[in-house]
N, CA, C and O atoms as a DFTB+ gen file, in Angstrom:
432 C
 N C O
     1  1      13.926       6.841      23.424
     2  2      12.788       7.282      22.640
     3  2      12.108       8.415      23.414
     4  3      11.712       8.045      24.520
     5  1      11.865       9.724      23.116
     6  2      11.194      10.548      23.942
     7  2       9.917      10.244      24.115
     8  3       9.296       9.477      23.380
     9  1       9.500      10.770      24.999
    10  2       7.686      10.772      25.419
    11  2       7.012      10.799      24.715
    12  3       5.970      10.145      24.754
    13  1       7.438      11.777      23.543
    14  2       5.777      12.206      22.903
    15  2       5.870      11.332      21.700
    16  3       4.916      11.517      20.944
    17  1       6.748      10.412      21.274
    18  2       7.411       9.545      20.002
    19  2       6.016       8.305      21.020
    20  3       4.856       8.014      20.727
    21  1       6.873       7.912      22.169
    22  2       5.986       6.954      23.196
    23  2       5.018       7.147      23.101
    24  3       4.471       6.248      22.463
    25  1       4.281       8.002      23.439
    26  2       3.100       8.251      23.569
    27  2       2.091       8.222      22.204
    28  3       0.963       7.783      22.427
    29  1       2.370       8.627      20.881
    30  2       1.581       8.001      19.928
    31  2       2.036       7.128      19.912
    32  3       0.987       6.551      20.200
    33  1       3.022       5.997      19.805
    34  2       3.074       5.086      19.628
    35  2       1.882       3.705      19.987
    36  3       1.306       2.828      19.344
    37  1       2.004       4.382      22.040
    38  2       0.971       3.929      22.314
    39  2      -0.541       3.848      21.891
    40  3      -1.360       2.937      21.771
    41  1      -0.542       5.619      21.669
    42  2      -1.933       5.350      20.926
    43  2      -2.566       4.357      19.768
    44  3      -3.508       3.578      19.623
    45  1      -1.560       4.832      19.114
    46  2      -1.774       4.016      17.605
    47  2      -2.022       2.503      18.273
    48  3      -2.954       1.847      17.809
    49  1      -1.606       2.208      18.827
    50  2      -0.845       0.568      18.978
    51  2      -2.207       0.309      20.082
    52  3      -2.313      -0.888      20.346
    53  1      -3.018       0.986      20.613
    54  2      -4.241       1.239      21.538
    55  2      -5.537       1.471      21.120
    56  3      -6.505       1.265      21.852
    57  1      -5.628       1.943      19.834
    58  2      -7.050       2.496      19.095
    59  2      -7.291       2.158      17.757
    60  3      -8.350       2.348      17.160
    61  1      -5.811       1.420      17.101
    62  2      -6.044       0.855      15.664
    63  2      -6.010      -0.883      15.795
    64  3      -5.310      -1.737      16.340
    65  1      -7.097      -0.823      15.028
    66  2      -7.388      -2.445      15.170
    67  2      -6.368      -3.005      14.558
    68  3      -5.649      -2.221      13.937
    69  1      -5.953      -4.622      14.534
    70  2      -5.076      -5.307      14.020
    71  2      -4.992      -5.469      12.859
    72  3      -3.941      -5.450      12.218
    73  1      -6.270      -5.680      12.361
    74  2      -6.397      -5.687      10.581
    75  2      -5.572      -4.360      10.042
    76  3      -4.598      -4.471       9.297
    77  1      -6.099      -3.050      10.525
    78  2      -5.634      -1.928      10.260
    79  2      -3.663      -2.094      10.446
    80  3      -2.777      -1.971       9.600
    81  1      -3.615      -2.344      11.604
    82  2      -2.066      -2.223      11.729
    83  2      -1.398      -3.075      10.311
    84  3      -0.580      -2.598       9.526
    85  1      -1.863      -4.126      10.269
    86  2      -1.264      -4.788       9.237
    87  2      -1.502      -4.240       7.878
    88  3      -0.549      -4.307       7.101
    89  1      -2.428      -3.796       7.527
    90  2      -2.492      -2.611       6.463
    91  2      -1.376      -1.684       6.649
    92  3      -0.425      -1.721       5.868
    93  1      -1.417      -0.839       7.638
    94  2      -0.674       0.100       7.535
    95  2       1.290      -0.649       7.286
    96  3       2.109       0.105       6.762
    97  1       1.650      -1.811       7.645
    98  2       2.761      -2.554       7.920
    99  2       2.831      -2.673       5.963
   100  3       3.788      -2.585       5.194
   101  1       1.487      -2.882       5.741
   102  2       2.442      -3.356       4.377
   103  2       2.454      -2.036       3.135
   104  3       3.038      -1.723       2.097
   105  1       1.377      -1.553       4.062
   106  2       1.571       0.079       2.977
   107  2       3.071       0.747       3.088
   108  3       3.672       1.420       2.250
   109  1       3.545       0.258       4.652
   110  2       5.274       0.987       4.715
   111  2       6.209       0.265       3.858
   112  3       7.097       0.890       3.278
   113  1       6.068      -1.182       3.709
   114  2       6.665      -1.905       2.694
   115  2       6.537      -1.430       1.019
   116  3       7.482      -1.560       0.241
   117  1       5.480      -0.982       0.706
   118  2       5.417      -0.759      -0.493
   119  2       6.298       1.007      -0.679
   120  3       7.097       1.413      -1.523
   121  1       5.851       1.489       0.195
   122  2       6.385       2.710       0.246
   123  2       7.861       2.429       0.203
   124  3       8.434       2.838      -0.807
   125  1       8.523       1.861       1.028
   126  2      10.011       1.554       1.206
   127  2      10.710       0.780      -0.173
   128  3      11.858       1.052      -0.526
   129  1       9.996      -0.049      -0.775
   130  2       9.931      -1.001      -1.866
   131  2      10.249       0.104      -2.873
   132  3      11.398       0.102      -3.313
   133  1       9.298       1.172      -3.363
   134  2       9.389       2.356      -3.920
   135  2      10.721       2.919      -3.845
   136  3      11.414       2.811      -4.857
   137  1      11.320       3.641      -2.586
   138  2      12.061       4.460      -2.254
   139  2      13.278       3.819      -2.811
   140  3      13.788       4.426      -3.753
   141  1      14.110       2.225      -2.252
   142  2      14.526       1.595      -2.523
   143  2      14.605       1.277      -4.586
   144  3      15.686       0.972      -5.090
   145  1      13.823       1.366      -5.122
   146  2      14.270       1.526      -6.267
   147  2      13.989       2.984      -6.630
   148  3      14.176       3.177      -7.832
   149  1      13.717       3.730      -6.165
   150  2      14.249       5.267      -6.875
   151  2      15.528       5.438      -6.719
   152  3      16.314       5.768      -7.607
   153  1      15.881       5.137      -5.145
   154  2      17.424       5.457      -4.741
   155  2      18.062       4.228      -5.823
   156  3      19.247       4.558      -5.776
   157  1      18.027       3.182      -6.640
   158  2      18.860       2.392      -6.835
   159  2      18.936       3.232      -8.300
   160  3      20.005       3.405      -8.886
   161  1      17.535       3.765      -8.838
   162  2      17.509       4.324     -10.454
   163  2      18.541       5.718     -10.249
   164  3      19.258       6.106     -11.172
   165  1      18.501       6.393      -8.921
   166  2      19.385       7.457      -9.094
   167  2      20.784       7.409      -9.315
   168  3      21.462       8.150     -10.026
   169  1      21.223       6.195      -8.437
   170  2      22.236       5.766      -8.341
   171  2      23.269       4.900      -9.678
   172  3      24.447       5.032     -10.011
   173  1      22.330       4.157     -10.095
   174  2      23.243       2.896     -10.909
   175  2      22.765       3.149     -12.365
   176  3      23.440       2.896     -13.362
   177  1      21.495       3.689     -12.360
   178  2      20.892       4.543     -13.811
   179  2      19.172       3.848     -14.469
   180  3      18.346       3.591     -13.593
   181  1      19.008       3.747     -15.065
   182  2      17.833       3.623     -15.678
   183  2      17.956       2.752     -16.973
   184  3      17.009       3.010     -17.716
   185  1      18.643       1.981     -17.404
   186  2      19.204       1.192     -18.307
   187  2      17.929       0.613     -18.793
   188  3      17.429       0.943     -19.868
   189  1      17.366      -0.335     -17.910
   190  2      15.674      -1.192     -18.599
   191  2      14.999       0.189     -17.837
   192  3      14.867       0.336     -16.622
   193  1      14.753       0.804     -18.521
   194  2      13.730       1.933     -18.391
   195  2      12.280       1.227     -18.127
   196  3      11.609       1.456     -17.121
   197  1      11.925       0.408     -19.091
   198  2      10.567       0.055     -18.723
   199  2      10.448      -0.486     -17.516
   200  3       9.548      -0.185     -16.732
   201  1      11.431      -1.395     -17.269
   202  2      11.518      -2.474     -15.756
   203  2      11.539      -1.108     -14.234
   204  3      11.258      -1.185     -13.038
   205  1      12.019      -0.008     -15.128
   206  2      11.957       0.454     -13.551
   207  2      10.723       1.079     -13.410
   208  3      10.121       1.042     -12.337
   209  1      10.286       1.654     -14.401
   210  2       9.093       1.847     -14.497
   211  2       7.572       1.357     -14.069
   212  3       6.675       1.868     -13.399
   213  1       7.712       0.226     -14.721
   214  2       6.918      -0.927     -13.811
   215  2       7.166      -1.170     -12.634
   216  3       6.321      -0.703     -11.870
   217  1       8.204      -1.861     -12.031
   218  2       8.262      -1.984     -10.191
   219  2       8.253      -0.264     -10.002
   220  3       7.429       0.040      -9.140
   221  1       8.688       0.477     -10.362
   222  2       8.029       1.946      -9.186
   223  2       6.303       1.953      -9.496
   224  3       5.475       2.182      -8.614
   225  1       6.091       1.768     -10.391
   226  2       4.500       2.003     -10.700
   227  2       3.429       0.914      -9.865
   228  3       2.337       1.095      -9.328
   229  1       4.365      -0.385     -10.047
   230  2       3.516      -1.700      -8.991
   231  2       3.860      -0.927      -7.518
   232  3       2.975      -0.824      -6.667
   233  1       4.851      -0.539      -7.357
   234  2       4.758      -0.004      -6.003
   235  2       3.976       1.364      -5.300
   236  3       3.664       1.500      -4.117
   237  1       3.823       2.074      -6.137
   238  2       3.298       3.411      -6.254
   239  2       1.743       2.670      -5.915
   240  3       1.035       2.907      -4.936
   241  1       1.468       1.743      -7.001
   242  2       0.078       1.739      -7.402
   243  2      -0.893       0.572      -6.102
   244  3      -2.095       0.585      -5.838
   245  1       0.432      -0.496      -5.422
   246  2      -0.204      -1.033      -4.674
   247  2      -0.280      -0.053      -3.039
   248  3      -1.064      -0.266      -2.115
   249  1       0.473       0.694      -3.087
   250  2       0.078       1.384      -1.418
   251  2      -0.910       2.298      -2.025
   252  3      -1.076       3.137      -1.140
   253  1      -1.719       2.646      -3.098
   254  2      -2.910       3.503      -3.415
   255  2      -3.707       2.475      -3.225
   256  3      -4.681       2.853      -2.574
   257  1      -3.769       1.170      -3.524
   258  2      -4.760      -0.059      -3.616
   259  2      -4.971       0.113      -2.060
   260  3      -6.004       0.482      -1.500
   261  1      -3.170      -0.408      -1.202
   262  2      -3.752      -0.643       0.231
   263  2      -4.544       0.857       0.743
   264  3      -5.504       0.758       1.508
   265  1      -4.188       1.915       0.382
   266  2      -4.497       3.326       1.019
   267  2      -6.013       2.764       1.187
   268  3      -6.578       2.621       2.271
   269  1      -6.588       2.462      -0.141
   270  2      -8.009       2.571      -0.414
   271  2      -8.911       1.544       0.457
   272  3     -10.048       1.646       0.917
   273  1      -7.966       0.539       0.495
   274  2      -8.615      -0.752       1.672
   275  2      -8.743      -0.124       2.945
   276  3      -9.840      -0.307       3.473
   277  1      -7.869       0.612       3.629
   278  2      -7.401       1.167       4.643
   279  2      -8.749       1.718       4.878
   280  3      -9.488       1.338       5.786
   281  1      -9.070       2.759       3.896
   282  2     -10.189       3.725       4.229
   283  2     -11.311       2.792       3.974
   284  3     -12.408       3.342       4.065
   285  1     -11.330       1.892       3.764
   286  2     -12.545       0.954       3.471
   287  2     -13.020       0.676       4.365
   288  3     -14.115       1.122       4.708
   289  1     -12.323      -0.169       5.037
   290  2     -12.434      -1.309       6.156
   291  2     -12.022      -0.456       8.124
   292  3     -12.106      -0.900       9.269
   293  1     -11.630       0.780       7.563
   294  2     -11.592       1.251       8.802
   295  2     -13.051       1.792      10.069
   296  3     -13.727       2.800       9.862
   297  1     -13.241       0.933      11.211
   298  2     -14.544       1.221      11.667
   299  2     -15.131       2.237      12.021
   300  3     -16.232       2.142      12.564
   301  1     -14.438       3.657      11.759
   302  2     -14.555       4.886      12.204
   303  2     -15.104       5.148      10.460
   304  3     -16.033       5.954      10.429
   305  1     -14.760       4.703       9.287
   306  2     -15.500       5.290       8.454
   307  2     -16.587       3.859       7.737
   308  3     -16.797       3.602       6.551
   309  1     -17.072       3.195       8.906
   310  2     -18.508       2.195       8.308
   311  2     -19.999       3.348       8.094
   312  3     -21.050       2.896       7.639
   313  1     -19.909       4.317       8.357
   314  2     -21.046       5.401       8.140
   315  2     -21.206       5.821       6.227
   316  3     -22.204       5.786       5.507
   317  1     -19.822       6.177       5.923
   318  2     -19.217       6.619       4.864
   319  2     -19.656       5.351       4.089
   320  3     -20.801       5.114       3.705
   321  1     -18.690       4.668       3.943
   322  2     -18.557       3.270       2.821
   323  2     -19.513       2.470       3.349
   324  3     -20.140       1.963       2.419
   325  1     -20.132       1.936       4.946
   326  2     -21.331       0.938       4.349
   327  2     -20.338      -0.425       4.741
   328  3     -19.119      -0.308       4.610
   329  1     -20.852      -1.539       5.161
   330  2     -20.842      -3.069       4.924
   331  2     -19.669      -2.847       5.836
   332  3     -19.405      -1.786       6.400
   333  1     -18.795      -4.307       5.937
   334  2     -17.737      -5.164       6.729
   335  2     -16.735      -4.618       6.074
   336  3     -16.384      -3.553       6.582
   337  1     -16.250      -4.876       5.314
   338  2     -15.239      -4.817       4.274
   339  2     -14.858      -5.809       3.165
   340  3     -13.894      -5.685       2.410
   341  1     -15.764      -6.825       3.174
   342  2     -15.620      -8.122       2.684
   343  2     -15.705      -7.427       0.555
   344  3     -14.853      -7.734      -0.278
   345  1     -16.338      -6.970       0.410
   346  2     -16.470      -6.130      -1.118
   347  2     -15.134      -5.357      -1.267
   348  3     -14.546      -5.661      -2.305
   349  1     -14.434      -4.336      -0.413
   350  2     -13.202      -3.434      -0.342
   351  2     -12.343      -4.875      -0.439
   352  3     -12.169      -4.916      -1.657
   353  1     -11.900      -5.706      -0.072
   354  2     -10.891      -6.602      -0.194
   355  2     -11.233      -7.196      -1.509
   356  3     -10.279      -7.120      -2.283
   357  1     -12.160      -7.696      -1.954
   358  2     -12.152      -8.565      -3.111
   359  2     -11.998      -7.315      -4.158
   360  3     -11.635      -7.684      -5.275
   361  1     -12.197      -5.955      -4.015
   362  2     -11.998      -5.313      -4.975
   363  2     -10.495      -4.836      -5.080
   364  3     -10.062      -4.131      -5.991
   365  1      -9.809      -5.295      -4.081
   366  2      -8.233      -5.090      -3.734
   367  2      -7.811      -6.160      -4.163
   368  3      -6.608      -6.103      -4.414
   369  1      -8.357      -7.296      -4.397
   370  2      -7.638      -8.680      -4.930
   371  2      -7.705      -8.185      -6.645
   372  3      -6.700      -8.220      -7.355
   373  1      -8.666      -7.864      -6.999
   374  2      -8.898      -7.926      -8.315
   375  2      -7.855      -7.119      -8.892
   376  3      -7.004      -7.353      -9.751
   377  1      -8.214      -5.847      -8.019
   378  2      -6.698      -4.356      -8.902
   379  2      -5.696      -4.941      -8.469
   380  3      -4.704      -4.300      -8.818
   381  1      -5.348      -6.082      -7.721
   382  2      -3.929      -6.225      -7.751
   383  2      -3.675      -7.547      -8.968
   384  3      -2.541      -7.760      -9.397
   385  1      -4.698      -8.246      -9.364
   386  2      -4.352      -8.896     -10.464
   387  2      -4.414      -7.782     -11.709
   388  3      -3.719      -8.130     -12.664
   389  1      -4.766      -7.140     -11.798
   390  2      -5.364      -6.779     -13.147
   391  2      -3.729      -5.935     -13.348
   392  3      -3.033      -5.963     -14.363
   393  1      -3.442      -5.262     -12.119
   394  2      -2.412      -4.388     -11.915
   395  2      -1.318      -5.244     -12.078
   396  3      -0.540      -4.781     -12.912
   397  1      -0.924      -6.401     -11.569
   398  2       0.032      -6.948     -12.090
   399  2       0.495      -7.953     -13.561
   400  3       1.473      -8.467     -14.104
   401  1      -1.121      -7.766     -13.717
   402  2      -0.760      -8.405     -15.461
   403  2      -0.716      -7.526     -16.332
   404  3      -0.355      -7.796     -17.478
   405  1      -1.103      -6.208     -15.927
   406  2      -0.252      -5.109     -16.679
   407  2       1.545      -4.619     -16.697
   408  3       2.246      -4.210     -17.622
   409  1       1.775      -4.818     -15.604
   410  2       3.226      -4.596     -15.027
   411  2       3.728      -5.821     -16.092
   412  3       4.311      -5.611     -17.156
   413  1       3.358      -7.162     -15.542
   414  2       4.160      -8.191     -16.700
   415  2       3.866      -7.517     -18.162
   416  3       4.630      -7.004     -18.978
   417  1       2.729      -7.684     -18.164
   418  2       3.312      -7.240     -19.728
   419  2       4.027      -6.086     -20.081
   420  3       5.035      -6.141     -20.785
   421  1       3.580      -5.084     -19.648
   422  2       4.517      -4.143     -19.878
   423  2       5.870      -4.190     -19.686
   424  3       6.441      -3.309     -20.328
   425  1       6.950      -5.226     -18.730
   426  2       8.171      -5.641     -18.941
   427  2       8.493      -5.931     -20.037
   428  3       9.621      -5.684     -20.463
   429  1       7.354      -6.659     -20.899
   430  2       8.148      -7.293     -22.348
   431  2       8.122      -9.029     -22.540
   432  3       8.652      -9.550     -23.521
């Protein structure tokens, strides 16, 4: 691994709190989750159009949810947004229900 790969690594892994890391862990999942079915729609085709539609859109739409927690709850912007983060999470629980009972239905 070169130095300077090391060296943010360290940082990051030195100045971002744990809550944050785990945000950022599942924002790469959703991102990858994404990628993973574009590469499968390029590949094998688009047959349930709506179905792919929906999982890229649940995926698209939950790393914008986590993005938004991210900037919520991060302690470098409590000046900006105000409070703990305890309001930014319950408003991340909610868009992810509301967001996924749209996705079901929209499957059919």
């Amino acid at each position: 691994m070169p130095a300077s790969v090391a060296a943010i690594l360290a940082d990051y892994t030195g100045r971002t709190p744990l809550r944050l890391r785990a945000i950022d862990a599942y924002m790469a999942f959703c991102a990858g989750v994404a990628v993973v079915q574009l590469a499968y729609c390029a590949v094998v085709g688009t047959f349930p159009y709506n179905a792919f539609l929906a999982g890229f859109g649940s995926a698209a739409a939950c790393f914008v949810f986590a993005a938004a927690l991210r900037m919520r709850t991060d302690p470098r912007n409590a000046q900006q947004f105000g409070g703990r983060g305890e309001g930014a999470f319950a408003e991340f629980v909610v868009c992810h229900v509301a967001l996924h009972f749209v996705v079901a239905n929209f499957l059919g």
